[in-house]
CSV table of C-alpha atoms and ligand atoms in Angstrom, one decimal:
chain,number,residue,atom,x,y,z
A,22,MET,CA,-8.0,-16.7,11.0
A,23,PHE,CA,-11.7,-17.3,11.8
A,24,LYS,CA,-14.4,-14.9,10.8
A,25,LYS,CA,-17.1,-14.0,13.2
A,26,GLU,CA,-19.8,-15.1,10.7
A,27,GLU,CA,-18.6,-18.7,11.2
A,28,PHE,CA,-19.3,-18.5,14.9
A,29,GLN,CA,-22.6,-16.8,14.3
A,30,ALA,CA,-23.7,-19.6,11.9
A,31,ARG,CA,-22.8,-22.2,14.6
A,32,ARG,CA,-25.0,-20.4,17.1
A,33,LEU,CA,-27.9,-20.4,14.7
A,34,ALA,CA,-27.3,-24.1,13.9
A,35,LEU,CA,-27.3,-25.0,17.6
A,36,GLN,CA,-30.3,-22.8,18.3
A,37,ALA,CA,-32.3,-24.6,15.6
A,38,GLN,CA,-31.7,-27.9,17.5
A,39,LEU,CA,-33.1,-26.6,20.9
A,40,ASN,CA,-36.5,-27.9,22.0
A,41,PRO,CA,-39.2,-25.2,22.3
A,42,LYS,CA,-39.3,-23.2,25.5
A,43,SER,CA,-35.7,-23.8,26.2
A,44,MET,CA,-32.5,-21.9,26.9
A,45,MET,CA,-28.9,-23.0,26.4
A,46,ILE,CA,-26.1,-21.7,28.6
A,47,LEU,CA,-22.3,-22.1,28.2
A,48,MET,CA,-19.8,-20.4,30.4
A,49,ALA,CA,-16.1,-19.7,29.9
A,50,LYS,CA,-14.0,-21.7,32.4
A,51,PRO,CA,-12.1,-19.6,35.0
A,52,HIS,CA,-8.4,-18.7,34.5
A,53,PRO,CA,-6.6,-21.4,36.5
A,54,PHE,CA,-3.8,-20.6,38.9
A,55,ARG,CA,-0.5,-22.5,38.6
A,56,ASN,CA,0.6,-21.5,42.1
A,57,ALA,CA,0.0,-18.5,44.4
A,58,ASP,CA,-0.9,-15.6,42.0
A,59,THR,CA,0.7,-17.1,38.9
A,60,HIS,CA,-1.6,-18.2,36.1
A,61,TYR,CA,-1.4,-20.9,33.5
A,62,PRO,CA,-1.7,-19.4,30.1
A,63,TYR,CA,-5.4,-19.0,29.5
A,64,ARG,CA,-6.8,-21.6,27.0
A,65,PRO,CA,-10.5,-21.3,26.4
A,66,ASP,CA,-12.7,-24.3,26.8
A,67,SER,CA,-13.1,-25.9,23.3
A,68,ASN,CA,-16.9,-25.8,23.2
A,69,PHE,CA,-17.1,-22.2,24.5
A,70,PHE,CA,-14.6,-21.1,21.9
A,71,TYR,CA,-16.3,-23.1,19.2
A,72,MET,CA,-19.6,-21.3,19.8
A,73,THR,CA,-18.3,-17.8,20.6
A,74,GLY,CA,-14.8,-17.2,19.4
A,75,CYS,CA,-14.1,-15.7,22.8
A,76,GLU,CA,-10.6,-16.1,24.2
A,77,GLU,CA,-11.2,-14.5,27.6
A,78,PRO,CA,-12.3,-16.0,30.9
A,79,GLU,CA,-15.4,-14.9,32.8
A,80,ALA,CA,-18.0,-14.9,30.0
A,81,ALA,CA,-21.3,-16.7,29.3
A,82,LEU,CA,-23.4,-17.4,26.3
A,83,LEU,CA,-27.1,-17.8,26.5
A,84,LEU,CA,-29.2,-18.9,23.5
A,85,PHE,CA,-32.9,-19.1,23.5
A,86,SER,CA,-35.1,-21.3,21.4
A,87,LYS,CA,-36.8,-19.7,18.4
A,88,ASP,CA,-40.2,-19.7,20.0
A,89,LEU,CA,-38.8,-17.7,22.9
A,90,GLY,CA,-37.4,-15.1,20.5
A,91,GLY,CA,-34.2,-16.8,19.5
A,92,ARG,CA,-32.0,-14.3,21.3
A,93,ALA,CA,-28.3,-14.8,21.7
A,94,LEU,CA,-27.0,-13.0,24.8
A,95,PHE,CA,-23.3,-12.6,25.7
A,96,PHE,CA,-22.1,-11.7,29.1
A,97,ASN,CA,-18.4,-10.8,29.6
A,98,ARG,CA,-16.0,-8.7,31.7
A,99,PRO,CA,-16.4,-4.9,31.3
A,100,ARG,CA,-13.2,-3.1,30.2
A,101,ASP,CA,-11.2,-2.0,33.2
A,102,PRO,CA,-8.2,0.4,32.6
A,103,SER,CA,-6.5,-0.5,35.9
A,104,LEU,CA,-6.8,-4.3,35.1
A,105,GLU,CA,-5.7,-3.7,31.5
A,106,ARG,CA,-2.6,-1.9,32.8
A,107,TRP,CA,-1.5,-5.2,34.4
A,108,MET,CA,-3.2,-7.9,32.2
A,109,GLY,CA,-3.5,-6.3,28.8
A,110,PHE,CA,-6.4,-5.6,26.5
A,111,MET,CA,-10.0,-6.7,27.4
A,112,LEU,CA,-12.7,-7.2,24.9
A,113,GLY,CA,-15.5,-5.6,26.9
A,114,GLN,CA,-19.1,-5.4,25.7
A,115,GLU,CA,-18.4,-3.2,22.7
A,116,GLY,CA,-15.6,-5.5,21.6
A,117,ALA,CA,-17.8,-8.5,21.9
A,118,LYS,CA,-20.3,-6.8,19.6
A,119,GLU,CA,-17.7,-5.9,17.0
A,120,GLN,CA,-15.4,-8.8,17.1
A,121,LEU,CA,-17.6,-11.7,18.1
A,122,GLY,CA,-20.7,-10.5,16.3
A,123,PHE,CA,-23.1,-10.4,19.2
A,124,GLU,CA,-26.1,-8.0,19.2
A,125,GLU,CA,-26.8,-8.1,23.0
A,126,THR,CA,-23.9,-7.9,25.4
A,127,TYR,CA,-23.9,-7.3,29.1
A,128,PRO,CA,-21.3,-7.2,31.9
A,129,ILE,CA,-20.8,-10.7,33.4
A,130,ALA,CA,-21.9,-9.4,36.9
A,131,GLU,CA,-25.4,-9.0,35.5
A,132,LEU,CA,-25.8,-12.7,34.7
A,133,ASN,CA,-27.0,-13.6,38.2
A,134,THR,CA,-29.3,-10.6,38.4
A,135,GLN,CA,-30.8,-11.2,35.0
A,136,LEU,CA,-31.2,-15.0,35.3
A,137,PRO,CA,-34.4,-15.1,37.2
A,138,GLU,CA,-36.2,-13.0,34.6
A,139,LEU,CA,-34.5,-14.7,31.7
A,140,LEU,CA,-35.7,-18.0,33.0
A,141,GLN,CA,-39.4,-16.9,33.3
A,142,ARG,CA,-40.9,-18.9,30.4
A,143,VAL,CA,-38.1,-21.5,30.1
A,144,ASP,CA,-39.0,-25.2,30.5
A,145,ALA,CA,-35.6,-26.7,29.9
A,146,VAL,CA,-32.1,-25.5,30.3
A,147,TYR,CA,-29.3,-27.0,28.1
A,148,GLY,CA,-25.8,-26.9,29.5
A,149,PRO,CA,-22.8,-29.1,29.9
A,150,TRP,CA,-24.1,-30.3,33.2
A,151,GLY,CA,-21.9,-32.0,35.7
A,152,GLN,CA,-18.7,-31.1,33.8
A,153,SER,CA,-16.9,-28.8,36.3
A,154,GLU,CA,-17.1,-27.0,39.6
A,155,ALA,CA,-18.1,-23.8,37.8
A,156,TRP,CA,-21.0,-25.6,36.3
A,157,ASP,CA,-22.1,-27.2,39.4
A,158,ASN,CA,-22.1,-23.8,41.1
A,159,LEU,CA,-24.2,-22.4,38.4
A,160,VAL,CA,-26.8,-25.3,38.7
A,161,PHE,CA,-26.8,-24.7,42.4
A,162,ARG,CA,-27.6,-21.0,41.9
A,163,MET,CA,-30.3,-21.8,39.4
A,164,GLN,CA,-31.8,-24.3,41.9
A,165,ALA,CA,-31.8,-21.6,44.5
A,166,GLU,CA,-33.7,-19.4,42.1
A,167,LEU,CA,-36.1,-22.2,41.4
A,168,LYS,CA,-36.9,-22.6,45.1
A,169,LYS,CA,-37.7,-19.0,45.4
A,170,LYS,CA,-40.0,-19.2,42.4
A,171,VAL,CA,-41.7,-22.3,43.6
A,172,ARG,CA,-42.5,-20.5,46.7
A,173,ARG,CA,-44.0,-17.8,44.5
A,174,GLY,CA,-46.0,-20.4,42.7
A,175,VAL,CA,-44.0,-20.2,39.5
A,176,THR,CA,-43.1,-23.4,37.7
A,177,TRP,CA,-39.6,-23.2,36.3
A,178,PRO,CA,-37.1,-25.3,34.3
A,179,ARG,CA,-38.3,-28.8,34.7
A,180,GLU,CA,-35.4,-30.2,32.8
A,181,PHE,CA,-31.7,-29.9,32.6
A,182,ILE,CA,-30.5,-31.2,29.2
A,183,ASP,CA,-26.9,-32.0,28.4
A,184,VAL,CA,-25.9,-29.8,25.4
A,185,GLN,CA,-22.5,-31.5,25.0
A,186,ASN,CA,-23.7,-34.1,22.5
A,187,LEU,CA,-25.2,-31.5,20.2
A,188,ILE,CA,-22.0,-29.4,20.1
A,189,ASP,CA,-19.8,-32.5,19.9
A,190,GLU,CA,-21.6,-33.7,16.8
A,191,MET,CA,-21.3,-30.3,15.1
A,192,ARG,CA,-17.6,-30.4,15.7
A,193,VAL,CA,-17.1,-33.7,13.8
A,194,ILE,CA,-17.1,-32.2,10.4
A,195,LYS,CA,-14.5,-29.4,10.0
A,196,SER,CA,-15.0,-26.2,8.0
A,197,GLU,CA,-12.4,-24.9,5.6
A,198,ALA,CA,-11.1,-22.5,8.2
A,199,GLU,CA,-10.7,-25.2,10.8
A,200,ILE,CA,-8.9,-27.4,8.3
A,201,ALA,CA,-6.6,-24.5,7.5
A,202,ALA,CA,-5.7,-24.1,11.2
A,203,ILE,CA,-5.0,-27.8,11.6
A,204,ARG,CA,-3.0,-27.8,8.4
A,205,TYR,CA,-0.9,-24.9,9.8
A,206,ALA,CA,-0.3,-26.8,13.1
A,207,VAL,CA,0.6,-29.9,11.2
A,208,ASN,CA,3.1,-28.1,8.9
A,209,THR,CA,4.7,-26.6,12.0
A,210,SER,CA,4.9,-30.0,13.7
A,211,VAL,CA,6.4,-31.5,10.6
A,212,LYS,CA,9.3,-29.0,10.7
A,213,ALA,CA,9.8,-29.5,14.4
A,214,HIS,CA,9.9,-33.3,14.0
A,215,GLN,CA,12.5,-32.9,11.3
A,216,GLU,CA,14.6,-30.8,13.6
A,217,VAL,CA,14.3,-33.3,16.4
A,218,MET,CA,15.5,-36.1,14.2
A,219,LYS,CA,18.6,-34.0,13.3
A,220,TYR,CA,19.2,-33.0,16.9
A,221,SER,CA,18.9,-36.5,18.5
A,222,ARG,CA,22.0,-38.2,19.8
A,223,PRO,CA,23.0,-40.5,22.6
A,224,GLY,CA,23.4,-38.7,26.0
A,225,LEU,CA,20.8,-36.1,25.5
A,226,TYR,CA,17.8,-36.3,27.8
A,227,GLU,CA,14.3,-36.8,26.7
A,228,TYR,CA,13.3,-33.4,27.9
A,229,GLN,CA,16.0,-31.8,25.7
A,230,ILE,CA,14.2,-33.4,22.7
A,231,GLU,CA,11.0,-32.0,24.0
A,232,ALA,CA,12.7,-28.6,24.3
A,233,CYS,CA,13.9,-28.9,20.7
A,234,PHE,CA,10.3,-29.7,19.5
A,235,VAL,CA,8.7,-26.8,21.5
A,236,TYR,CA,11.4,-24.4,20.3
A,237,HIS,CA,10.9,-25.1,16.7
A,238,SER,CA,7.1,-25.0,17.1
A,239,GLY,CA,7.5,-21.5,18.5
A,240,LEU,CA,9.9,-20.4,15.8
A,241,ASN,CA,7.3,-21.6,13.3
A,242,ASN,CA,4.5,-19.6,14.9
A,243,CYS,CA,2.8,-22.1,17.2
A,244,ARG,CA,3.4,-21.0,20.7
A,245,TYR,CA,1.5,-23.8,22.4
A,246,GLN,CA,1.5,-27.6,22.2
A,247,ALA,CA,-1.8,-29.4,21.7
A,248,TYR,CA,-0.8,-31.8,24.5
A,249,SER,CA,2.3,-32.6,26.6
A,250,PRO,CA,4.9,-34.1,24.2
A,251,ILE,CA,5.6,-37.8,24.7
A,252,VAL,CA,9.4,-38.3,24.3
A,253,ALA,CA,10.2,-41.9,25.1
A,254,ASN,CA,13.6,-43.6,24.7
A,255,GLY,CA,13.7,-47.3,24.3
A,256,ALA,CA,11.2,-49.3,26.4
A,257,ASN,CA,9.7,-46.0,27.7
A,258,ALA,CA,7.8,-46.1,24.4
A,259,CYS,CA,5.8,-49.0,25.7
A,260,ILE,CA,4.1,-46.6,28.1
A,261,LEU,CA,1.5,-45.2,25.7
A,262,HIS,CA,1.2,-41.7,27.3
A,263,TYR,CA,4.7,-41.5,28.8
A,264,GLU,CA,5.2,-37.8,29.8
A,265,GLN,CA,8.0,-38.0,32.3
A,266,ASN,CA,10.6,-37.2,29.6
A,267,SER,CA,13.3,-37.5,32.1
A,268,GLU,CA,15.7,-40.2,30.9
A,269,PRO,CA,18.8,-40.1,28.7
A,270,LEU,CA,18.8,-41.2,25.1
A,271,GLN,CA,20.7,-44.5,24.8
A,272,GLU,CA,23.0,-45.7,22.0
A,273,GLY,CA,21.2,-48.5,20.2
A,274,ASP,CA,17.7,-47.5,21.3
A,275,LEU,CA,14.8,-46.2,19.4
A,276,LEU,CA,13.3,-42.8,20.3
A,277,LEU,CA,9.5,-42.4,20.1
A,278,ILE,CA,8.3,-38.8,19.9
A,279,ASP,CA,4.6,-38.1,19.9
A,280,ALA,CA,4.2,-34.3,19.7
A,281,GLY,CA,1.9,-31.8,18.0
A,282,ALA,CA,1.8,-28.0,17.9
A,283,GLU,CA,-1.4,-26.1,18.3
A,284,LYS,CA,-2.5,-23.3,16.0
A,285,ASN,CA,-5.4,-21.0,17.0
A,286,TYR,CA,-6.5,-23.7,19.4
A,287,TYR,CA,-6.5,-26.4,16.7
A,288,ALA,CA,-4.3,-29.5,17.3
A,289,SER,CA,-1.9,-31.6,15.3
A,290,ASP,CA,-0.8,-35.0,16.6
A,291,ILE,CA,2.2,-36.7,15.0
A,292,THR,CA,4.4,-39.6,16.1
A,293,ARG,CA,7.7,-40.7,14.7
A,294,THR,CA,10.0,-43.4,16.0
A,295,PHE,CA,13.6,-43.4,14.9
A,296,PRO,CA,17.0,-44.7,16.1
A,297,VAL,CA,18.8,-42.4,18.5
A,298,ASN,CA,22.1,-43.0,16.7
A,299,GLY,CA,20.5,-42.8,13.2
A,300,LYS,CA,20.7,-46.4,12.2
A,301,PHE,CA,18.0,-49.1,12.8
A,302,SER,CA,19.1,-52.5,14.2
A,303,GLU,CA,17.9,-55.5,12.3
A,304,ALA,CA,15.2,-56.3,14.9
A,305,GLN,CA,14.1,-52.7,15.2
A,306,LYS,CA,13.8,-52.4,11.4
A,307,LEU,CA,11.6,-55.6,11.2
A,308,ILE,CA,9.1,-54.3,13.7
A,309,TYR,CA,9.2,-50.8,12.3
A,310,GLU,CA,8.5,-51.9,8.8
A,311,LEU,CA,5.6,-54.0,10.0
A,312,VAL,CA,4.0,-51.0,11.8
A,313,LEU,CA,4.6,-48.8,8.7
A,314,GLU,CA,3.0,-51.4,6.4
A,315,ALA,CA,0.0,-51.5,8.7
A,316,GLN,CA,-0.2,-47.7,8.8
A,317,LEU,CA,0.0,-47.2,5.1
A,318,ALA,CA,-2.8,-49.8,4.5
A,319,GLY,CA,-4.8,-48.2,7.3
A,320,ILE,CA,-4.6,-44.8,5.6
A,321,GLU,CA,-5.4,-46.4,2.3
A,322,SER,CA,-8.6,-47.8,3.7
A,323,ILE,CA,-10.1,-44.3,4.4
A,324,ARG,CA,-12.7,-42.8,2.1
A,325,PRO,CA,-16.2,-41.6,2.6
A,326,GLY,CA,-18.7,-44.3,3.3
A,327,VAL,CA,-16.2,-46.8,4.8
A,328,VAL,CA,-16.9,-47.6,8.4
A,329,TRP,CA,-14.5,-46.2,11.0
A,330,ASN,CA,-13.6,-49.7,12.3
A,331,GLN,CA,-12.5,-50.9,8.9
A,332,THR,CA,-9.1,-49.1,9.4
A,333,GLN,CA,-8.4,-51.0,12.6
A,334,GLN,CA,-9.4,-54.3,11.0
A,335,VAL,CA,-7.1,-53.7,8.1
A,336,MET,CA,-4.2,-52.9,10.4
A,337,LEU,CA,-4.9,-55.7,12.8
A,338,LYS,CA,-4.7,-58.2,10.0
A,339,ILE,CA,-1.3,-56.9,8.8
A,340,LEU,CA,0.1,-56.6,12.3
A,341,THR,CA,-1.0,-60.1,13.3
A,342,GLU,CA,0.3,-61.7,10.1
A,343,GLY,CA,3.6,-60.0,10.7
A,344,LEU,CA,3.8,-60.9,14.3
A,345,VAL,CA,3.3,-64.6,13.3
A,346,GLU,CA,5.9,-64.3,10.6
A,347,LEU,CA,8.4,-62.9,13.1
A,348,GLY,CA,7.5,-65.6,15.7
A,349,LEU,CA,6.1,-63.2,18.2
A,350,LEU,CA,2.7,-64.8,18.0
A,351,LYS,CA,2.0,-68.5,17.3
A,352,GLY,CA,-1.2,-69.9,15.7
A,353,SER,CA,-3.4,-69.1,12.8
A,354,VAL,CA,-3.9,-65.4,12.0
A,355,ASP,CA,-7.7,-65.7,12.0
A,356,SER,CA,-7.9,-67.3,15.4
A,357,LEU,CA,-5.3,-64.9,16.8
A,358,ILE,CA,-7.4,-62.0,15.7
A,359,GLU,CA,-10.5,-63.7,17.0
A,360,SER,CA,-8.9,-64.2,20.4
A,361,LYS,CA,-7.4,-60.7,20.4
A,362,ALA,CA,-4.0,-62.1,20.9
A,363,TYR,CA,-2.5,-59.0,19.4
A,364,LEU,CA,-3.5,-57.1,22.5
A,365,GLN,CA,-0.2,-58.2,24.0
A,366,PHE,CA,1.6,-55.9,21.6
A,367,TYR,CA,-1.1,-53.5,20.2
A,368,MET,CA,-3.6,-52.2,22.8
A,369,HIS,CA,-5.2,-49.1,21.4
A,370,GLY,CA,-7.5,-47.9,18.6
A,371,SER,CA,-6.5,-47.0,15.1
A,372,GLY,CA,-6.8,-43.3,15.8
A,373,HIS,CA,-9.2,-40.5,16.8
A,374,PHE,CA,-10.8,-37.3,15.6
A,375,LEU,CA,-8.5,-34.3,15.7
A,376,GLY,CA,-9.6,-30.6,16.1
A,377,LEU,CA,-9.9,-28.2,18.9
A,378,ASP,CA,-9.0,-31.1,21.2
A,379,VAL,CA,-6.3,-33.6,20.3
A,380,HIS,CA,-8.8,-36.4,21.1
A,381,ASP,CA,-11.5,-34.4,19.5
A,382,ALA,CA,-15.3,-34.3,20.2
A,383,GLY,CA,-17.7,-36.8,18.5
A,384,THR,CA,-18.7,-40.4,18.9
A,385,TYR,CA,-17.3,-43.2,16.8
A,386,LYS,CA,-20.5,-45.2,16.9
A,387,LYS,CA,-24.1,-44.2,16.4
A,388,ALA,CA,-26.9,-46.4,17.7
A,389,GLU,CA,-24.1,-48.9,18.5
A,390,GLN,CA,-23.0,-49.0,14.8
A,391,TRP,CA,-19.6,-47.8,13.8
A,392,ARG,CA,-20.1,-44.5,11.9
A,393,CYS,CA,-18.8,-44.0,8.4
A,394,TYR,CA,-16.0,-41.7,7.3
A,395,GLU,CA,-17.4,-38.4,5.9
A,396,VAL,CA,-15.8,-35.6,3.9
A,397,GLY,CA,-14.4,-33.0,6.3
A,398,MET,CA,-13.6,-35.4,9.2
A,399,VAL,CA,-10.0,-35.0,10.4
A,400,LEU,CA,-8.4,-37.9,12.2
A,401,THR,CA,-5.2,-39.7,13.1
A,402,VAL,CA,-4.0,-43.1,12.0
A,403,GLU,CA,-1.5,-44.4,14.5
A,404,PRO,CA,-0.8,-48.1,14.8
A,405,GLY,CA,2.0,-49.3,17.1
A,406,LEU,CA,3.7,-52.3,18.5
A,407,TYR,CA,4.9,-52.3,22.1
A,408,ILE,CA,7.1,-55.2,23.3
A,409,ASP,CA,7.7,-54.9,27.1
A,410,ALA,CA,11.3,-55.1,28.2
A,411,ASP,CA,10.4,-57.9,30.6
A,412,ASP,CA,8.2,-59.9,28.3
A,413,LEU,CA,9.8,-63.3,28.7
A,414,SER,CA,7.4,-64.9,26.2
A,415,VAL,CA,9.3,-63.4,23.3
A,416,ASP,CA,12.8,-63.8,22.0
A,417,PRO,CA,15.2,-61.3,23.9
A,418,ARG,CA,16.0,-59.5,20.7
A,419,TRP,CA,12.5,-58.0,20.5
A,420,ARG,CA,12.3,-56.9,24.1
A,421,GLY,CA,11.9,-53.2,24.9
A,422,ILE,CA,11.0,-52.2,21.3
A,423,GLY,CA,8.2,-49.7,21.2
A,424,ILE,CA,7.1,-48.2,17.9
A,425,ARG,CA,4.2,-46.0,16.9
A,426,ILE,CA,3.8,-44.1,13.6
A,427,GLU,CA,1.0,-41.4,13.6
A,428,ASP,CA,-0.2,-39.1,10.8
A,429,ASP,CA,-3.0,-36.6,10.5
A,430,ILE,CA,-5.6,-37.2,7.8
A,431,VAL,CA,-8.5,-35.2,6.3
A,432,VAL,CA,-11.3,-37.2,4.6
A,433,THR,CA,-11.8,-35.9,1.1
A,434,LYS,CA,-14.4,-36.8,-1.6
A,435,THR,CA,-12.1,-39.3,-3.2
A,436,GLY,CA,-10.3,-40.7,-0.1
A,437,ALA,CA,-7.9,-39.2,2.3
A,438,GLU,CA,-5.3,-36.4,2.3
A,439,VAL,CA,-2.4,-37.0,4.6
A,440,LEU,CA,-1.8,-33.6,6.1
A,441,SER,CA,1.6,-34.7,7.5
A,442,GLN,CA,2.7,-36.4,4.4
A,443,ASN,CA,5.9,-34.3,4.2
A,444,LEU,CA,7.3,-35.9,7.3
A,445,ILE,CA,9.5,-38.8,6.3
A,446,LYS,CA,8.9,-42.2,7.7
A,447,THR,CA,10.6,-45.0,5.7
A,448,VAL,CA,13.7,-46.6,7.2
A,449,ALA,CA,15.8,-45.4,4.2
A,450,ASP,CA,14.6,-41.8,4.4
A,451,ILE,CA,15.0,-41.6,8.2
A,452,GLU,CA,18.6,-43.0,8.0
A,453,ALA,CA,19.5,-40.7,5.1
A,454,TRP,CA,18.0,-37.6,6.9
A,455,MET,CA,19.8,-38.4,10.1
A,456,ALA,CA,23.1,-39.1,8.4
A,457,ALA,CA,23.0,-35.8,6.5
B,14,LIG,N1,-0.9,-37.9,21.4
B,14,LIG,C1,-1.9,-38.7,22.0
B,14,LIG,C2,-2.4,-39.7,21.0
B,14,LIG,O1,-1.7,-40.0,20.0
B,14,LIG,O2,-3.5,-40.1,21.0
B,15,MN,MN1,-3.2,-39.6,18.4
B,16,MN,MN1,-0.2,-38.8,19.3
């Protein structure tokens, strides 16, 4: 799906941002064990994949600033027929040249031996310092090298600079190929959510709904999920990242499912809330339609040049007005917004960037100012209302209702395209779909 030229262009773009006399290093994270000698499926670190396209562990990317020759060096595992017998194909140094577009490739074991020389004229080293054990070990090794050099009278990297911010910022605006991957993941998730709505009935367990979602993701060519599915019956929905998924679906309750398939490491992130038995109660319907009204207005607010926080402001106004109308909050809308009274029922942001990570890289403020929407940003809009089962301050009929509606959006020249627009979300559409 991705061409090597796209990764090469990213490396050049990052290189152009490095200070003179500097080097950047990124390493693939190790393949984690689940238990004993059984691994988790390997999922490359997002930044490493973004800069290299490499899907294997035990690899490193070194970039040098232009004044130091602008080299891009790639270290990875050499091919090993006996290991390939057990574990499958390995890229090797030739594969890294052909498939990832590197000119200089070396076996990973040479990283340590080459480092002292590579660091000869380097003043600063960029890396994701302090992120993980593998990194801290690397810094440790570099510092050991430094001590040896100092003894020999050589001055060596004076500075360790965090590279994370530079790469994060590059990841904010998505390319066409990235949007295509997200779109694929979203389309798959839409199908899986539709199947879940048909499958749900009282007596099933939340994990069976999860299984249904994962099954249909796989059938539609997404083997992995972007995050652990949240399947929350009734008041479990008030736990924002509920992942236990262990309880039975109850007659008369709502079911919240927040689940998104992953395609080529790109995420989707969609939430629907619907009645387990296919029919909203009056109270559920009132809260649901309030959340939906806020979500539609939130999406409507998105276009290039509008500040990020505008979406939340638009949604807060509608939610607060609605909560007053329904008697859940008392007072004037303005003063309730001012005092953040809505936090009792709505305690998270309007959404987040979406990409290689479900909560994707990038900051929402620059120099303490909210940033504006830009063409090519991909994000979620996901308002919700969560009324605790034991909230004695509200009428009993509202208690235990938790609702979130979440869609995935790409910012376009004229506004916003809702990638997940084919997934139904009105009360009438959900009831009709579940009845059919
Ligand atoms: N699925 C996590 C979130 O919606 O942010
Ligand atoms: Mn989300
Ligand atoms: Mn979500």
